[in-house]
Coordinates of C-alpha atoms and ligand atoms in Angstrom, one line a residue:
M1 CA 75.9 172.9 86.3
K2 CA 72.5 173.0 88.1
Y3 CA 71.4 170.2 90.5
S4 CA 68.5 169.7 92.9
G5 CA 69.1 168.9 96.5
A6 CA 67.9 165.4 95.7
Q7 CA 70.4 165.0 92.8
I8 CA 73.2 166.3 95.0
T9 CA 72.4 163.7 97.7
I10 CA 72.4 160.8 95.2
K11 CA 75.6 162.0 93.5
L12 CA 77.3 162.3 96.8
L13 CA 76.2 158.8 97.8
Q14 CA 77.8 157.5 94.6
M15 CA 81.0 159.4 95.3
H16 CA 81.0 157.6 98.7
E17 CA 80.9 154.3 96.8
I18 CA 77.3 153.5 97.8
D19 CA 75.9 151.1 95.3
T20 CA 72.8 150.0 97.2
V21 CA 70.2 151.9 99.1
I22 CA 67.4 150.2 101.0
G23 CA 64.2 152.0 101.9
I24 CA 60.5 152.8 101.3
P25 CA 59.3 155.9 99.5
G26 CA 56.6 158.4 100.6
G27 CA 55.5 161.9 100.0
S28 CA 58.4 163.6 101.8
N29 CA 61.2 161.7 100.1
L30 CA 59.8 161.2 96.6
P31 CA 62.3 163.8 95.1
L32 CA 65.1 161.7 96.4
Y33 CA 63.6 158.6 94.7
D34 CA 63.2 160.6 91.5
A35 CA 66.9 161.4 91.6
L36 CA 67.6 157.7 92.3
Y37 CA 65.7 156.7 89.2
N38 CA 68.4 158.2 87.0
S39 CA 71.3 156.9 89.0
T40 CA 73.3 153.7 89.0
I41 CA 72.5 153.0 92.6
R42 CA 70.4 149.9 93.2
H43 CA 67.4 150.4 95.3
I44 CA 66.0 147.6 97.5
L45 CA 62.4 148.0 98.5
A46 CA 62.0 146.8 102.0
R47 CA 58.5 145.9 103.3
H48 CA 58.9 147.9 106.6
E49 CA 61.4 150.7 107.4
Q50 CA 62.7 148.7 110.4
G51 CA 63.5 146.0 107.9
A52 CA 65.3 148.6 105.7
G53 CA 67.4 149.7 108.7
F54 CA 68.3 146.1 109.5
I55 CA 69.1 145.3 105.9
A56 CA 71.5 148.2 105.9
Q57 CA 73.0 146.9 109.1
G58 CA 73.4 143.5 107.4
I59 CA 75.5 145.1 104.7
A60 CA 77.5 147.3 107.1
R61 CA 78.2 144.5 109.7
S62 CA 79.2 142.0 107.1
S63 CA 81.3 144.4 104.9
G64 CA 82.7 146.8 107.6
K65 CA 81.5 149.7 105.3
A66 CA 78.8 152.3 105.8
A67 CA 75.4 151.4 104.4
V68 CA 72.5 153.7 103.6
C69 CA 68.7 153.4 104.2
F70 CA 65.9 155.8 103.2
A71 CA 62.6 156.5 104.9
T72 CA 59.9 159.1 104.4
S73 CA 58.9 161.6 107.2
G74 CA 56.6 160.7 110.1
P75 CA 55.9 157.0 110.3
G76 CA 58.7 156.1 108.0
A77 CA 61.2 157.8 110.3
T78 CA 59.7 156.4 113.5
N79 CA 59.8 152.9 112.0
L80 CA 63.5 153.3 111.4
L81 CA 64.3 154.3 115.0
T82 CA 64.7 150.8 116.4
A83 CA 67.2 149.8 113.8
I84 CA 69.1 153.0 114.4
A85 CA 69.2 152.5 118.1
D86 CA 70.4 148.9 117.5
A87 CA 73.2 150.2 115.3
K88 CA 74.2 152.7 118.0
L89 CA 74.6 150.1 120.7
D90 CA 76.6 147.8 118.4
S91 CA 78.7 150.6 116.8
V92 CA 77.4 149.9 113.2
P93 CA 78.0 152.6 110.6
I94 CA 74.7 153.3 108.8
I95 CA 73.5 156.5 107.3
A96 CA 69.7 156.9 107.6
I97 CA 68.3 159.6 105.2
T98 CA 64.8 160.7 106.1
G99 CA 62.5 163.0 104.2
Q100 CA 61.0 165.8 106.2
V101 CA 58.0 168.1 105.5
P102 CA 59.0 171.4 103.8
G103 CA 61.0 173.8 105.9
P104 CA 58.2 176.4 106.2
M105 CA 55.8 173.7 107.5
I106 CA 58.2 172.4 110.2
G107 CA 56.5 172.8 113.6
T108 CA 53.0 173.1 112.3
D109 CA 51.9 169.5 112.8
A110 CA 51.9 169.1 109.1
F111 CA 50.8 165.8 107.6
Q112 CA 53.4 163.1 108.5
E113 CA 55.5 165.5 110.5
V114 CA 57.4 164.3 113.5
D115 CA 60.4 165.7 115.2
T116 CA 62.8 163.2 113.7
I117 CA 65.8 165.1 114.9
G118 CA 64.6 165.3 118.5
M119 CA 63.6 161.6 118.5
S120 CA 66.7 160.3 116.9
M121 CA 69.2 162.4 118.9
P122 CA 69.7 159.9 121.8
V123 CA 70.0 156.9 119.5
T124 CA 72.3 158.3 116.8
K125 CA 76.0 159.1 116.9
H126 CA 75.1 162.4 115.2
N127 CA 72.2 163.8 113.3
F128 CA 71.6 166.7 110.8
L129 CA 68.6 168.7 109.8
V130 CA 69.6 170.1 106.4
R131 CA 68.5 173.7 105.8
S132 CA 69.5 174.2 102.2
A133 CA 70.7 172.3 99.2
Q134 CA 74.1 173.9 99.6
E135 CA 74.5 172.4 103.0
L136 CA 74.2 168.9 101.6
L137 CA 77.7 169.4 100.0
S138 CA 79.2 169.5 103.5
V139 CA 76.7 167.5 105.5
I140 CA 76.8 164.2 103.5
P141 CA 80.6 163.8 103.5
E142 CA 80.6 164.8 107.2
A143 CA 77.9 162.1 107.9
F144 CA 80.1 159.4 106.3
R145 CA 83.2 160.7 108.2
I146 CA 81.4 160.6 111.5
A147 CA 79.8 157.2 110.9
C148 CA 83.1 155.5 110.1
S149 CA 85.6 157.3 112.3
G150 CA 86.6 156.3 115.8
R151 CA 83.8 154.2 117.3
R152 CA 81.5 153.7 114.4
G153 CA 77.8 154.4 114.6
P154 CA 74.6 155.5 112.9
V155 CA 74.1 159.0 111.5
L156 CA 70.7 160.4 110.5
I157 CA 70.3 163.1 107.9
D158 CA 66.8 164.7 107.8
I159 CA 66.1 166.5 104.5
P160 CA 63.0 168.7 104.1
K161 CA 61.2 168.2 100.9
D162 CA 61.8 171.8 99.7
V163 CA 65.6 171.3 100.2
Q164 CA 65.4 168.1 98.1
Q165 CA 63.7 170.2 95.4
Q166 CA 65.8 173.3 95.6
I167 CA 68.0 173.9 92.5
I168 CA 71.5 175.3 92.9
E169 CA 74.6 175.7 90.8
V170 CA 77.3 173.3 91.8
D171 CA 80.8 174.1 90.6
F172 CA 82.8 172.1 93.1
W173 CA 82.2 168.7 94.5
P174 CA 83.7 167.8 97.9
T175 CA 86.0 164.8 97.9
P176 CA 85.1 162.1 100.5
V177 CA 86.9 162.7 103.8
P178 CA 88.9 159.7 105.0
C179 CA 87.7 158.2 108.2
N180 CA 89.9 158.8 111.2
L181 CA 91.0 155.7 113.1
N182 CA 94.4 157.0 113.9
I183 CA 93.9 157.1 117.6
F184 CA 97.1 155.7 119.0
A185 CA 98.4 154.6 122.4
H186 CA 101.4 156.4 123.9
D187 CA 104.7 154.5 124.0
S188 CA 104.7 154.7 127.8
Q189 CA 101.3 152.9 127.9
I190 CA 102.7 150.1 125.7
E191 CA 105.8 149.8 128.0
E192 CA 103.6 149.7 131.1
T193 CA 101.3 147.1 129.5
V194 CA 104.3 144.9 128.5
S195 CA 105.7 145.1 132.1
L196 CA 102.3 144.1 133.6
I197 CA 102.0 141.2 131.2
N198 CA 105.6 140.1 132.1
S199 CA 104.8 140.2 135.8
S200 CA 101.5 138.4 135.4
K201 CA 101.1 134.7 136.1
R202 CA 97.5 134.3 135.0
P203 CA 96.6 136.7 132.2
V204 CA 93.4 136.6 130.1
L205 CA 92.4 138.5 127.0
Y206 CA 88.8 139.7 127.1
I207 CA 87.9 140.8 123.6
G208 CA 84.8 142.3 122.0
G209 CA 83.3 143.9 118.9
G210 CA 86.0 146.5 118.9
V211 CA 88.5 143.9 117.8
I212 CA 86.4 143.1 114.8
N213 CA 85.8 146.7 114.0
S214 CA 89.5 147.5 114.0
D215 CA 90.3 144.4 111.9
A216 CA 92.6 143.3 114.7
S217 CA 92.0 139.5 114.6
G218 CA 95.4 138.8 112.9
N219 CA 97.5 140.8 115.4
L220 CA 95.3 139.5 118.3
L221 CA 96.0 135.9 117.5
A222 CA 99.7 136.5 116.8
F223 CA 100.1 138.3 120.1
A224 CA 98.1 135.7 122.2
Q225 CA 100.0 132.8 120.7
K226 CA 103.4 134.5 121.2
N227 CA 102.8 135.0 124.9
S228 CA 100.3 132.1 125.5
I229 CA 97.5 134.2 126.7
P230 CA 94.0 132.6 126.7
I231 CA 91.2 134.6 125.0
T232 CA 87.6 134.9 125.8
S233 CA 85.1 136.8 123.7
T234 CA 81.9 138.7 124.2
L235 CA 78.9 138.0 122.0
M236 CA 80.0 140.9 119.7
G237 CA 83.5 139.5 119.4
L238 CA 82.6 136.0 118.2
G239 CA 84.4 135.2 115.0
A240 CA 87.5 137.3 115.9
V241 CA 89.3 134.2 117.1
P242 CA 89.0 130.8 115.2
N243 CA 87.0 128.4 117.2
N244 CA 89.6 125.7 117.0
E245 CA 92.4 127.9 118.5
P246 CA 93.7 126.1 121.6
L247 CA 94.0 129.3 123.5
Y248 CA 90.3 130.2 122.9
L249 CA 87.9 129.9 125.8
G250 CA 84.7 130.7 124.0
M251 CA 82.2 133.3 125.2
L252 CA 82.2 134.6 128.7
G253 CA 79.3 135.8 130.9
M254 CA 75.7 135.0 131.4
H255 CA 75.7 132.0 129.0
G256 CA 79.4 131.3 128.7
A257 CA 80.9 128.0 129.7
R258 CA 81.5 127.4 133.4
F259 CA 85.2 126.9 132.9
T260 CA 85.5 130.3 131.1
N261 CA 83.9 132.2 133.9
K262 CA 86.0 130.3 136.5
I263 CA 89.2 131.2 134.7
L264 CA 88.2 134.8 134.6
H265 CA 87.5 134.6 138.3
E266 CA 91.0 133.5 138.9
C267 CA 93.0 135.6 136.4
D268 CA 95.5 138.1 137.8
L269 CA 95.5 140.3 134.6
L270 CA 92.7 141.2 132.3
L271 CA 93.5 142.6 128.9
A272 CA 90.2 144.1 127.9
L273 CA 90.3 145.0 124.2
G274 CA 87.4 146.7 122.4
V275 CA 84.9 145.8 125.1
R276 CA 82.6 147.8 127.3
F277 CA 82.1 145.6 130.4
D278 CA 78.5 145.0 129.5
D279 CA 76.5 143.4 132.3
R280 CA 75.7 140.3 130.2
A281 CA 79.5 139.7 130.1
T282 CA 80.5 140.8 133.6
G283 CA 77.6 139.5 135.8
K284 CA 77.8 141.3 139.2
V285 CA 80.4 143.8 138.2
S286 CA 82.0 144.1 141.7
H287 CA 82.7 140.4 141.5
F288 CA 84.1 140.3 138.0
C289 CA 87.7 139.3 137.8
P290 CA 88.2 140.2 141.5
Q291 CA 91.9 139.4 141.5
A292 CA 92.9 141.0 138.3
K293 CA 94.7 144.2 137.3
I294 CA 92.9 145.6 134.3
I295 CA 94.3 147.1 131.1
H296 CA 91.4 148.5 129.1
V297 CA 91.9 149.6 125.5
D298 CA 89.0 151.1 123.5
I299 CA 88.8 153.7 120.7
D300 CA 85.9 155.4 122.6
K301 CA 87.2 157.4 125.6
A302 CA 83.8 157.4 127.1
E303 CA 83.9 153.6 127.6
I304 CA 87.1 153.7 129.7
N305 CA 86.6 153.7 133.5
K306 CA 82.8 153.7 132.9
I307 CA 81.9 150.4 134.5
K308 CA 85.2 149.2 135.9
S309 CA 88.3 151.2 136.7
A310 CA 91.4 150.3 134.7
D311 CA 94.9 150.2 136.0
I312 CA 96.1 151.1 132.5
A313 CA 93.5 153.0 130.5
V314 CA 94.2 153.4 126.8
T315 CA 92.1 155.3 124.3
A316 CA 93.4 153.8 121.1
D317 CA 92.7 151.8 118.0
V318 CA 92.9 148.2 119.2
N319 CA 94.7 146.9 116.1
H320 CA 97.4 149.5 116.3
F321 CA 97.8 148.9 120.1
L322 CA 98.2 145.1 119.4
S323 CA 100.7 145.7 116.6
K324 CA 102.9 147.7 119.0
L325 CA 102.5 145.1 121.8
L326 CA 103.4 142.3 119.4
E327 CA 106.8 144.1 118.6
R328 CA 107.7 144.2 122.2
I329 CA 106.2 141.2 123.9
Q330 CA 108.4 138.2 124.5
D331 CA 107.7 134.5 123.8
D332 CA 106.3 132.7 126.8
S333 CA 104.7 129.3 127.0
R334 CA 103.0 129.9 130.4
D335 CA 103.0 126.1 131.0
E336 CA 101.5 126.2 134.5
W337 CA 98.6 128.5 133.7
I338 CA 97.7 126.8 130.4
S339 CA 97.8 123.3 132.0
Y340 CA 95.6 124.6 134.8
I341 CA 93.2 126.0 132.2
N342 CA 93.1 122.7 130.4
S343 CA 92.3 120.9 133.6
L344 CA 89.4 123.3 134.3
K345 CA 88.1 122.6 130.7
K346 CA 88.1 118.9 131.5
M347 CA 86.5 119.3 134.9
F348 CA 83.7 121.6 133.6
P349 CA 83.1 120.5 129.9
F350 CA 80.7 122.4 127.8
P351 CA 78.1 121.1 127.1
A352 CA 78.1 119.2 130.4
K353 CA 76.1 116.3 129.1
E354 CA 76.1 115.1 125.5
N355 CA 72.8 114.2 124.0
D356 CA 72.2 112.2 120.8
N357 CA 68.7 113.6 120.1
P358 CA 69.1 115.2 116.6
Y359 CA 66.4 117.8 117.7
C360 CA 68.3 119.0 120.7
P361 CA 69.1 122.6 119.9
L362 CA 72.8 122.3 120.2
N363 CA 72.8 119.3 118.0
I364 CA 70.8 121.1 115.3
I365 CA 73.3 123.9 115.3
R366 CA 76.2 121.4 115.1
T367 CA 74.5 119.7 112.2
I368 CA 73.8 122.9 110.3
S369 CA 77.3 124.2 110.9
A370 CA 78.8 121.0 109.5
L371 CA 76.5 121.1 106.4
A372 CA 76.8 124.9 105.7
Q373 CA 79.4 126.3 103.4
S374 CA 82.6 127.0 105.4
D375 CA 82.4 130.7 104.6
S376 CA 78.7 131.1 105.4
I377 CA 77.5 134.2 107.3
V378 CA 75.2 133.5 110.2
T379 CA 72.6 135.9 111.5
T380 CA 70.3 135.4 114.5
D381 CA 67.3 136.9 116.1
V382 CA 67.1 137.3 119.8
G383 CA 66.3 134.6 122.4
Q384 CA 67.4 131.1 123.3
H385 CA 68.3 130.2 119.7
Q386 CA 70.6 133.2 119.6
M387 CA 72.4 132.1 122.8
W388 CA 72.7 128.5 121.7
V389 CA 74.3 129.7 118.4
A390 CA 76.7 131.9 120.3
Q391 CA 77.6 129.0 122.6
I392 CA 78.3 126.3 120.0
Y393 CA 78.5 127.5 116.3
P394 CA 82.1 127.2 115.3
F395 CA 82.8 130.7 114.0
N396 CA 86.2 131.1 112.4
R397 CA 86.3 134.5 110.8
P398 CA 85.4 138.0 111.7
R399 CA 82.1 139.5 110.3
T400 CA 80.5 136.0 109.9
F401 CA 78.2 136.3 113.0
L402 CA 75.7 139.1 112.8
T403 CA 73.5 139.5 115.9
S404 CA 71.8 142.2 117.8
G405 CA 74.0 142.4 120.9
G406 CA 73.5 145.6 122.8
L407 CA 69.8 146.3 122.1
G408 CA 68.8 142.6 121.7
T409 CA 66.2 143.4 119.1
M410 CA 63.8 140.6 118.1
G411 CA 63.2 141.0 114.4
F412 CA 66.8 141.6 113.5
G413 CA 67.8 138.3 112.0
L414 CA 65.7 138.0 108.8
P415 CA 66.4 141.5 107.4
A416 CA 70.0 141.4 108.5
S417 CA 70.4 138.2 106.5
I418 CA 69.1 140.1 103.4
G419 CA 71.8 142.7 103.9
A420 CA 74.5 140.0 104.4
A421 CA 73.3 138.3 101.2
L422 CA 73.3 141.6 99.2
A423 CA 76.9 142.5 100.3
N424 CA 78.1 138.9 99.9
P425 CA 76.3 137.5 96.8
D426 CA 78.6 134.5 96.6
K427 CA 78.0 133.3 100.1
Q428 CA 75.4 131.3 101.8
I429 CA 73.5 133.1 104.6
I430 CA 72.1 131.1 107.5
C431 CA 69.5 132.9 109.7
F432 CA 68.7 131.3 113.0
T433 CA 65.4 132.5 114.4
G434 CA 62.6 131.7 116.8
D435 CA 58.9 131.5 116.3
G436 CA 58.5 134.8 118.3
S437 CA 61.3 136.8 116.6
V438 CA 60.5 135.8 113.1
L439 CA 57.1 137.3 113.3
M440 CA 58.5 140.7 114.1
N441 CA 59.8 141.3 110.6
I442 CA 58.3 138.4 108.7
Q443 CA 57.2 140.7 105.9
E444 CA 60.8 140.7 104.7
L445 CA 60.2 137.2 103.4
D446 CA 58.6 139.0 100.5
T447 CA 61.9 140.9 99.9
I448 CA 63.8 137.7 100.1
A449 CA 61.5 136.0 97.5
E450 CA 61.7 139.0 95.2
L451 CA 65.5 139.0 95.3
N452 CA 65.8 135.2 95.3
L453 CA 68.7 135.3 97.8
N454 CA 70.6 132.3 99.1
I455 CA 69.3 132.5 102.7
K456 CA 68.3 129.6 104.8
I457 CA 66.0 130.4 107.6
I458 CA 66.4 127.9 110.5
L459 CA 63.3 128.4 112.6
F460 CA 63.6 126.9 116.1
N461 CA 59.9 126.4 116.8
N462 CA 59.1 125.9 120.5
G463 CA 55.7 127.4 120.5
H464 CA 56.9 130.0 123.0
L465 CA 58.9 133.1 123.6
G466 CA 61.5 130.7 124.8
L467 CA 63.9 132.9 126.7
V468 CA 61.0 134.5 128.5
R469 CA 59.5 131.1 129.4
Q470 CA 62.9 130.0 130.7
Q471 CA 63.2 133.1 132.9
Q472 CA 59.7 132.5 134.3
E473 CA 60.6 128.8 135.0
L474 CA 63.9 129.6 136.7
F475 CA 63.3 132.9 138.4
Y476 CA 59.5 133.6 138.6
N477 CA 58.2 130.4 140.3
K478 CA 57.0 129.0 136.9
N479 CA 54.3 131.7 136.7
Y480 CA 54.0 131.4 132.9
I481 CA 52.3 134.4 131.6
A482 CA 52.4 135.8 128.0
S483 CA 55.2 133.5 127.0
R484 CA 53.2 130.8 125.2
F485 CA 51.7 130.9 121.7
Y486 CA 48.4 129.1 121.7
S487 CA 48.0 129.5 118.0
K488 CA 50.1 127.2 115.9
P489 CA 50.7 129.1 112.7
S490 CA 52.1 127.2 109.7
F491 CA 55.3 129.0 109.1
C492 CA 55.8 126.9 106.0
A493 CA 52.5 128.0 104.6
I494 CA 53.4 131.6 105.4
A495 CA 56.7 131.3 103.6
N496 CA 55.0 129.6 100.6
G497 CA 52.5 132.5 100.6
F498 CA 55.4 134.9 100.0
G499 CA 56.8 132.5 97.4
V500 CA 59.6 131.2 99.6
K501 CA 60.2 127.4 99.6
A502 CA 59.8 125.8 103.1
I503 CA 60.4 122.5 104.7
D504 CA 58.8 121.2 107.9
L505 CA 60.9 118.8 110.0
S506 CA 58.0 117.9 112.3
G507 CA 57.8 114.1 112.4
E508 CA 61.0 113.7 110.4
T509 CA 63.0 111.0 112.1
K510 CA 66.1 111.5 109.9
P511 CA 66.5 115.3 109.7
V512 CA 70.2 115.3 108.6
P513 CA 69.7 114.1 105.0
V514 CA 66.9 116.6 104.5
L515 CA 69.0 119.4 105.9
S516 CA 71.9 118.4 103.8
S517 CA 69.9 118.5 100.6
V518 CA 68.3 121.9 101.5
L519 CA 71.6 123.5 102.4
S520 CA 73.2 122.4 99.1
E521 CA 70.7 124.4 97.1
N522 CA 71.1 128.1 96.4
D523 CA 67.6 129.4 96.7
P524 CA 65.9 130.8 99.8
C525 CA 64.2 128.2 102.1
L526 CA 62.6 128.3 105.5
I527 CA 63.1 125.2 107.6
N528 CA 60.7 124.8 110.5
I529 CA 62.3 122.7 113.2
P530 CA 60.3 121.6 116.2
I531 CA 62.1 121.8 119.5
Q532 CA 61.1 121.0 123.0
E533 CA 59.6 124.0 124.8
T534 CA 61.4 122.9 128.0
S535 CA 64.9 123.1 126.4
N536 CA 66.8 125.8 128.4
V537 CA 70.0 127.7 127.6
L538 CA 72.4 126.6 130.3
P539 CA 74.5 127.3 132.2
I540 CA 73.1 130.7 133.2
V541 CA 74.1 133.4 135.6
P542 CA 71.0 134.3 137.7
P543 CA 70.0 138.0 137.7
G544 CA 72.3 140.0 140.0
A545 CA 74.7 137.1 140.6
A546 CA 78.4 136.9 139.9
N547 CA 79.5 135.0 136.9
H548 CA 81.2 132.3 138.9
E549 CA 77.8 131.6 140.7
M550 CA 76.3 130.4 137.5
I551 CA 73.7 127.6 137.7
G552 CA 72.7 124.7 135.4
E553 CA 74.7 122.0 133.7
Ligands
TPP601 C1 61.6 143.8 120.2 C2 61.8 142.9 121.4 N1 60.7 142.7 122.2 C3 60.8 142.0 123.3 C4 62.0 141.4 123.6 C5 62.2 140.6 124.9 N2 62.5 139.2 124.6 C6 63.8 138.7 124.6 S1 63.9 137.1 124.1 C7 62.3 137.0 123.9 C8 61.7 135.7 123.3 C9 62.1 135.4 122.0 O1 61.4 134.3 121.5 P1 61.7 133.5 120.2 O2 62.1 134.5 119.1 O3 60.7 132.6 119.9 O4 63.1 132.8 120.5 P2 63.4 131.7 121.6 O5 63.8 132.3 122.9 O6 62.2 130.8 121.7 O7 64.6 130.9 121.0 C10 61.6 138.2 124.2 C11 60.2 138.4 124.1 C12 63.1 141.7 122.8 N3 64.3 141.2 123.0 N4 63.0 142.4 121.6

């Protein structure tokens, strides 16, 4: 039977179980949209391609499966780039399909022509410029295989318009290729690890996004509990360990609790699983865990020995590694180490001072988490609100905290919440954002209104780019420049303008009943919450300092 390149693309997406595509049409990808018209795939019209990329990320991060976004050539493709770079740094499998000017016009500065391949090369795991409709039959399955195998990541497929329109006879359809996660440790590495653990008196598990990506939470917990090893998590690993687990130490690093960083400073063995020793986690790297031997396990060989040399370096799937370790590790209660840790927790509690102001940021987050459905998915933007959520929200399950970790992209939260809602239609989505970040993709309120999604946007309104203001206060002699908003936009009026309900808590002395009522409803709502501009995220590791030198409460 005869098919156009566009029809081949759409049929292959269906064969890869893609039921939703997010994007914006334009001249160079209209044949793809025309093929989509006759398919069962649902199309979500984003209001900006960056929004489309983050909506796709929301689907991929919350489901663990690849998600697809579309953009036209030129500005459509450039608008996607930030979301693609963000996916690269956080290992998120998205497939970005861009239209390109027809093959014969490539390189002529044609209308809406940019070198999408050249620009996306450093921010994708892989990219393809498709030269013929026939090539699509191998490129699309290969794109899915690459995005989901090993360390996941974004793949871009640039399809010139003439390739989308080319008609060919297709007699044979390729079957989807299974993703390859079968990267296993050698038995000798497991034995060496067991022996290091047995000889350690003060071990700590340092876990990251790799634990979530390899679905290793169950084995991680069983292993940690069997041998009584405390666990600390990076921003990307939050949710992998239930918050109420006694062995859990919370997040480490720049805004971790003081006791967590102290414990790491004193540990004699660091089991680093699915982490990349990011500077936000390690602080001054030469001073990170100075007394510890290091076992580093990651599916990406390039991460091993990149920042910190490992005593045992293992390129492997973390879940498989933990399952083997669990078989061989002995029961141990580590009474001395655990009671020392408990004494440190008491000596340096987090938060240092309790505060009964309902508008204190940590209290707002506590209130929301108590009122939200227990299986809610949380997204954040980037700034102080993101760090407060990371510090205190009681995450209990993997894939319930979606945040821009590596790239730290303001504008992530709102569109990512749309993706989470699309992939989890029965769940409530809570998006914590700031008055700076929300403006960066505020147009997606229109998408939320159109789809009537169960998203609650919790806007921490401090009239500032809060995290920048905080840095200027603490490290730039209070030279406040470009961190204050002198305008006072009505975010409620803006939300209403898009058709989204909104509530303003300014002047509300009893916010809890109001929040309780709003969170019990199923439609979208923006909640504007005034917070003091002087609230800071503490404690904090000053730039260039070691984690144990953190300052603040
Ligand atoms: C796209 C982008 N531009 C700039 C920054 C630098 N930056 C980091 S946090 C921040 C302020 C965020 O302000 P807001 O969203 O209001 O959150 P708050 O810190 O007040 O909670 C800025 C400008 C960034 N992370 N992303």
